[in-house]
PDB file of N, CA and C in Angstrom:
ATOM      1  N   MET X  16      44.703-108.233 131.797  1.00 95.00           N
ATOM      2  CA  MET X  16      45.994-107.500 131.570  1.00 95.00           C
ATOM      3  C   MET X  16      46.946-108.830 130.634  1.00 95.00           C
ATOM      4  N   THR X  17      48.171-107.613 130.455  1.00 96.00           N
ATOM      5  CA  THR X  17      48.789-108.504 129.649  1.00 96.00           C
ATOM      6  C   THR X  17      50.137-108.384 130.031  1.00 96.00           C
ATOM      7  N   LEU X  18      51.500-110.038 131.210  1.00 97.00           N
ATOM      8  CA  LEU X  18      52.623-109.446 131.185  1.00 97.00           C
ATOM      9  C   LEU X  18      53.240-110.014 129.956  1.00 97.00           C
ATOM     10  N   THR X  19      53.927-109.171 130.099  1.00 97.00           N
ATOM     11  CA  THR X  19      55.110-109.533 128.627  1.00 97.00           C
ATOM     12  C   THR X  19      56.775-109.986 129.334  1.00 97.00           C
ATOM     13  N   TYR X  20      57.451-110.509 128.900  1.00 96.00           N
ATOM     14  CA  TYR X  20      58.979-110.485 129.822  1.00 96.00           C
ATOM     15  C   TYR X  20      59.410-109.804 128.315  1.00 96.00           C
ATOM     16  N   ILE X  21      60.709-108.776 128.699  1.00 95.00           N
ATOM     17  CA  ILE X  21      61.052-107.828 127.737  1.00 95.00           C
ATOM     18  C   ILE X  21      62.928-109.057 127.327  1.00 95.00           C
ATOM     19  N   PHE X  22      63.932-108.474 128.391  1.00 92.00           N
ATOM     20  CA  PHE X  22      64.987-108.634 128.973  1.00 92.00           C
ATOM     21  C   PHE X  22      65.021-108.691 130.221  1.00 92.00           C
ATOM     22  N   HIS X  23      65.670-109.157 130.374  1.00 89.00           N
ATOM     23  CA  HIS X  23      66.412-109.293 131.917  1.00 89.00           C
ATOM     24  C   HIS X  23      65.540-109.356 133.275  1.00 89.00           C
ATOM     25  N   SER X  24      65.427-107.612 133.666  1.00 88.00           N
ATOM     26  CA  SER X  24      64.378-108.092 134.537  1.00 88.00           C
ATOM     27  C   SER X  24      63.184-106.696 133.620  1.00 88.00           C
ATOM     28  N   GLY X  25      62.547-107.170 132.189  1.00 92.00           N
ATOM     29  CA  GLY X  25      62.515-105.594 132.055  1.00 92.00           C
ATOM     30  C   GLY X  25      61.380-107.041 131.441  1.00 92.00           C
ATOM     31  N   PHE X  26      59.271-106.043 132.031  1.00 95.00           N
ATOM     32  CA  PHE X  26      58.538-106.455 131.536  1.00 95.00           C
ATOM     33  C   PHE X  26      57.699-105.875 131.338  1.00 95.00           C
ATOM     34  N   ALA X  27      56.938-105.698 130.500  1.00 96.00           N
ATOM     35  CA  ALA X  27      55.387-104.657 129.880  1.00 96.00           C
ATOM     36  C   ALA X  27      54.045-105.263 130.727  1.00 96.00           C
ATOM     37  N   LEU X  28      53.610-105.063 130.720  1.00 97.00           N
ATOM     38  CA  LEU X  28      52.823-104.598 131.757  1.00 97.00           C
ATOM     39  C   LEU X  28      50.970-103.928 131.201  1.00 97.00           C
ATOM     40  N   GLU X  29      50.136-105.417 130.320  1.00 97.00           N
ATOM     41  CA  GLU X  29      49.438-104.153 129.437  1.00 97.00           C
ATOM     42  C   GLU X  29      47.908-104.258 129.797  1.00 97.00           C
ATOM     43  N   ALA X  30      47.558-103.023 130.312  1.00 97.00           N
ATOM     44  CA  ALA X  30      46.398-102.280 130.623  1.00 97.00           C
ATOM     45  C   ALA X  30      44.817-102.227 129.551  1.00 97.00           C
ATOM     46  N   GLU X  31      44.319-101.855 130.199  1.00 96.00           N
ATOM     47  CA  GLU X  31      43.076-101.907 129.100  1.00 96.00           C
ATOM     48  C   GLU X  31      43.551-100.473 128.462  1.00 96.00           C
ATOM     49  N   GLU X  32      44.003 -99.430 129.369  1.00 96.00           N
ATOM     50  CA  GLU X  32      44.172 -98.451 128.439  1.00 96.00           C
ATOM     51  C   GLU X  32      45.143 -97.427 128.543  1.00 96.00           C
ATOM     52  N   SER X  33      45.951 -98.647 129.287  1.00 96.00           N
ATOM     53  CA  SER X  33      48.022 -97.717 128.608  1.00 96.00           C
ATOM     54  C   SER X  33      49.081 -99.227 128.735  1.00 96.00           C
ATOM     55  N   ILE X  34      49.919 -98.879 128.620  1.00 96.00           N
ATOM     56  CA  ILE X  34      51.066 -99.815 129.037  1.00 96.00           C
ATOM     57  C   ILE X  34      51.835 -99.208 129.697  1.00 96.00           C
ATOM     58  N   LEU X  35      53.204-100.017 130.580  1.00 96.00           N
ATOM     59  CA  LEU X  35      53.911 -99.615 131.401  1.00 96.00           C
ATOM     60  C   LEU X  35      55.215-100.788 131.105  1.00 96.00           C
ATOM     61  N   VAL X  36      56.093-100.931 130.932  1.00 96.00           N
ATOM     62  CA  VAL X  36      57.291-101.161 130.960  1.00 96.00           C
ATOM     63  C   VAL X  36      57.918-100.593 132.370  1.00 96.00           C
ATOM     64  N   PHE X  37      58.387-101.943 132.807  1.00 94.00           N
ATOM     65  CA  PHE X  37      59.491-101.804 133.868  1.00 94.00           C
ATOM     66  C   PHE X  37      60.678-102.776 133.198  1.00 94.00           C
ATOM     67  N   ASP X  38      61.605-101.069 133.664  1.00 90.00           N
ATOM     68  CA  ASP X  38      63.145-101.929 134.406  1.00 90.00           C
ATOM     69  C   ASP X  38      63.259-101.730 132.491  1.00 90.00           C
ATOM     70  N   TYR X  39      63.018-101.805 131.013  1.00 88.00           N
ATOM     71  CA  TYR X  39      63.515-101.628 129.926  1.00 88.00           C
ATOM     72  C   TYR X  39      64.925-101.458 129.968  1.00 88.00           C
ATOM     73  N   TRP X  40      65.707-102.396 129.170  1.00 86.00           N
ATOM     74  CA  TRP X  40      67.506-102.384 128.975  1.00 86.00           C
ATOM     75  C   TRP X  40      67.309-102.588 127.790  1.00 86.00           C
ATOM     76  N   LEU X  41      67.702-103.848 126.827  1.00 91.00           N
ATOM     77  CA  LEU X  41      67.667-104.468 125.949  1.00 91.00           C
ATOM     78  C   LEU X  41      66.462-105.164 125.345  1.00 91.00           C
ATOM     79  N   ASP X  42      66.396-104.532 124.017  1.00 94.00           N
ATOM     80  CA  ASP X  42      65.089-106.437 123.900  1.00 94.00           C
ATOM     81  C   ASP X  42      65.471-106.714 122.324  1.00 94.00           C
ATOM     82  N   PRO X  43      66.327-108.310 122.286  1.00 95.00           N
ATOM     83  CA  PRO X  43      67.057-108.981 121.962  1.00 95.00           C
ATOM     84  C   PRO X  43      65.410-109.700 120.964  1.00 95.00           C
ATOM     85  N   ALA X  44      64.748-110.472 121.407  1.00 93.00           N
ATOM     86  CA  ALA X  44      63.362-110.622 121.038  1.00 93.00           C
ATOM     87  C   ALA X  44      62.713-110.053 119.723  1.00 93.00           C
ATOM     88  N   ARG X  45      62.452-108.801 120.303  1.00 96.00           N
ATOM     89  CA  ARG X  45      62.482-107.427 119.704  1.00 96.00           C
ATOM     90  C   ARG X  45      60.945-107.619 120.027  1.00 96.00           C
ATOM     91  N   VAL X  46      60.399-108.062 120.898  1.00 95.00           N
ATOM     92  CA  VAL X  46      58.860-107.454 121.326  1.00 95.00           C
ATOM     93  C   VAL X  46      58.475-106.365 121.564  1.00 95.00           C
ATOM     94  N   MET X  47      58.906-105.063 121.480  1.00 95.00           N
ATOM     95  CA  MET X  47      58.501-103.395 121.434  1.00 95.00           C
ATOM     96  C   MET X  47      57.935-102.862 120.735  1.00 95.00           C
ATOM     97  N   PRO X  48      58.546-103.264 119.326  1.00 96.00           N
ATOM     98  CA  PRO X  48      57.909-102.826 118.447  1.00 96.00           C
ATOM     99  C   PRO X  48      56.487-103.367 118.278  1.00 96.00           C
ATOM    100  N   ALA X  49      56.259-104.018 118.705  1.00 96.00           N
ATOM    101  CA  ALA X  49      54.515-104.725 118.887  1.00 96.00           C
ATOM    102  C   ALA X  49      53.664-104.127 120.224  1.00 96.00           C
ATOM    103  N   ILE X  50      54.588-104.094 120.994  1.00 94.00           N
ATOM    104  CA  ILE X  50      54.185-102.864 122.144  1.00 94.00           C
ATOM    105  C   ILE X  50      53.833-101.736 121.946  1.00 94.00           C
ATOM    106  N   LEU X  51      54.775-101.080 121.115  1.00 93.00           N
ATOM    107  CA  LEU X  51      54.301 -99.636 120.361  1.00 93.00           C
ATOM    108  C   LEU X  51      53.470 -99.247 119.342  1.00 93.00           C
ATOM    109  N   GLN X  52      53.200-100.457 118.645  1.00 96.00           N
ATOM    110  CA  GLN X  52      52.190-100.378 117.317  1.00 96.00           C
ATOM    111  C   GLN X  52      51.073-100.476 118.487  1.00 96.00           C
ATOM    112  N   LYS X  53      50.868-100.029 119.930  1.00 94.00           N
ATOM    113  CA  LYS X  53      49.083-100.636 119.400  1.00 94.00           C
ATOM    114  C   LYS X  53      48.241 -99.195 120.686  1.00 94.00           C
ATOM    115  N   GLY X  54      49.455 -98.233 120.575  1.00 93.00           N
ATOM    116  CA  GLY X  54      48.576 -97.149 120.418  1.00 93.00           C
ATOM    117  C   GLY X  54      48.124 -96.096 121.895  1.00 93.00           C
ATOM    118  N   LYS X  55      48.297 -97.214 122.398  1.00 95.00           N
ATOM    119  CA  LYS X  55      48.168 -96.603 124.203  1.00 95.00           C
ATOM    120  C   LYS X  55      49.484 -95.612 125.241  1.00 95.00           C
ATOM    121  N   PRO X  56      48.528 -94.649 125.323  1.00 96.00           N
ATOM    122  CA  PRO X  56      50.058 -94.368 126.442  1.00 96.00           C
ATOM    123  C   PRO X  56      50.985 -95.136 127.121  1.00 96.00           C
ATOM    124  N   LEU X  57      52.274 -95.602 126.988  1.00 95.00           N
ATOM    125  CA  LEU X  57      53.103 -95.658 127.095  1.00 95.00           C
ATOM    126  C   LEU X  57      53.931 -94.597 128.681  1.00 95.00           C
ATOM    127  N   TYR X  58      53.849 -95.576 129.594  1.00 95.00           N
ATOM    128  CA  TYR X  58      54.808 -95.209 131.189  1.00 95.00           C
ATOM    129  C   TYR X  58      56.135 -95.656 131.141  1.00 95.00           C
ATOM    130  N   VAL X  59      57.357 -95.479 131.066  1.00 93.00           N
ATOM    131  CA  VAL X  59      58.270 -95.951 130.971  1.00 93.00           C
ATOM    132  C   VAL X  59      59.031 -95.985 132.880  1.00 93.00           C
ATOM    133  N   LEU X  60      59.275 -97.293 133.573  1.00 90.00           N
ATOM    134  CA  LEU X  60      60.074 -97.372 135.316  1.00 90.00           C
ATOM    135  C   LEU X  60      60.966 -97.615 134.818  1.00 90.00           C
ATOM    136  N   LYS X  61      61.344 -96.973 135.054  1.00 81.00           N
ATOM    137  CA  LYS X  61      63.276 -97.693 135.997  1.00 81.00           C
ATOM    138  C   LYS X  61      63.204 -97.708 137.121  1.00 81.00           C
ATOM    139  N   GLN X  62      64.607 -98.719 137.239  1.00 68.00           N
ATOM    140  CA  GLN X  62      64.811 -99.226 138.225  1.00 68.00           C
ATOM    141  C   GLN X  62      65.844 -98.053 139.615  1.00 68.00           C
ATOM    142  N   ARG X  63      66.964 -97.580 138.889  1.00 63.00           N
ATOM    143  CA  ARG X  63      67.761 -96.889 139.090  1.00 63.00           C
ATOM    144  C   ARG X  63      67.482 -95.174 138.134  1.00 63.00           C
ATOM    145  N   ALA X  64      68.483 -94.294 139.374  1.00 57.00           N
ATOM    146  CA  ALA X  64      68.217 -93.682 138.569  1.00 57.00           C
ATOM    147  C   ALA X  64      69.400 -93.061 137.142  1.00 57.00           C
ATOM    148  N   SER X  65      70.623 -94.044 137.370  1.00 56.00           N
ATOM    149  CA  SER X  65      70.998 -94.273 136.302  1.00 56.00           C
ATOM    150  C   SER X  65      70.803 -94.551 135.616  1.00 56.00           C
ATOM    151  N   ASN X  66      69.702 -95.047 135.823  1.00 54.00           N
ATOM    152  CA  ASN X  66      69.076 -95.548 134.051  1.00 54.00           C
ATOM    153  C   ASN X  66      67.942 -95.203 132.926  1.00 54.00           C
ATOM    154  N   TRP X  67      68.034 -94.090 133.525  1.00 57.00           N
ATOM    155  CA  TRP X  67      67.129 -93.352 132.603  1.00 57.00           C
ATOM    156  C   TRP X  67      67.652 -93.016 131.727  1.00 57.00           C
ATOM    157  N   LEU X  68      66.562 -93.383 129.971  1.00 59.00           N
ATOM    158  CA  LEU X  68      66.872 -92.618 129.154  1.00 59.00           C
ATOM    159  C   LEU X  68      66.664 -91.871 128.171  1.00 59.00           C
ATOM    160  N   ARG X  69      66.739 -90.322 127.990  1.00 59.00           N
ATOM    161  CA  ARG X  69      66.542 -89.941 127.523  1.00 59.00           C
ATOM    162  C   ARG X  69      65.656 -90.188 125.573  1.00 59.00           C
ATOM    163  N   LEU X  70      64.815 -89.818 126.534  1.00 59.00           N
ATOM    164  CA  LEU X  70      63.528 -89.707 124.788  1.00 59.00           C
ATOM    165  C   LEU X  70      63.737 -88.625 123.995  1.00 59.00           C
ATOM    166  N   ASP X  71      64.307 -87.386 124.129  1.00 58.00           N
ATOM    167  CA  ASP X  71      63.738 -85.670 123.973  1.00 58.00           C
ATOM    168  C   ASP X  71      65.189 -86.427 123.391  1.00 58.00           C
ATOM    169  N   LYS X  72      66.495 -86.965 122.620  1.00 49.00           N
ATOM    170  CA  LYS X  72      67.122 -86.831 122.845  1.00 49.00           C
ATOM    171  C   LYS X  72      67.038 -88.142 120.910  1.00 49.00           C
TER     172      LYS X  72
END
């Protein structure tokens, strides 16, 4: 497993078959493009309901 710091309280945890992203907000270091290119299933978990991102818009 690999744990990658994104920003503020955001992290990405890459497991063998999937990637979990915790509390994503901003990505000033631009680490997410490399994570997304891995082609693994991606699960995004947020701390509060008020922070949910609409991925269908």
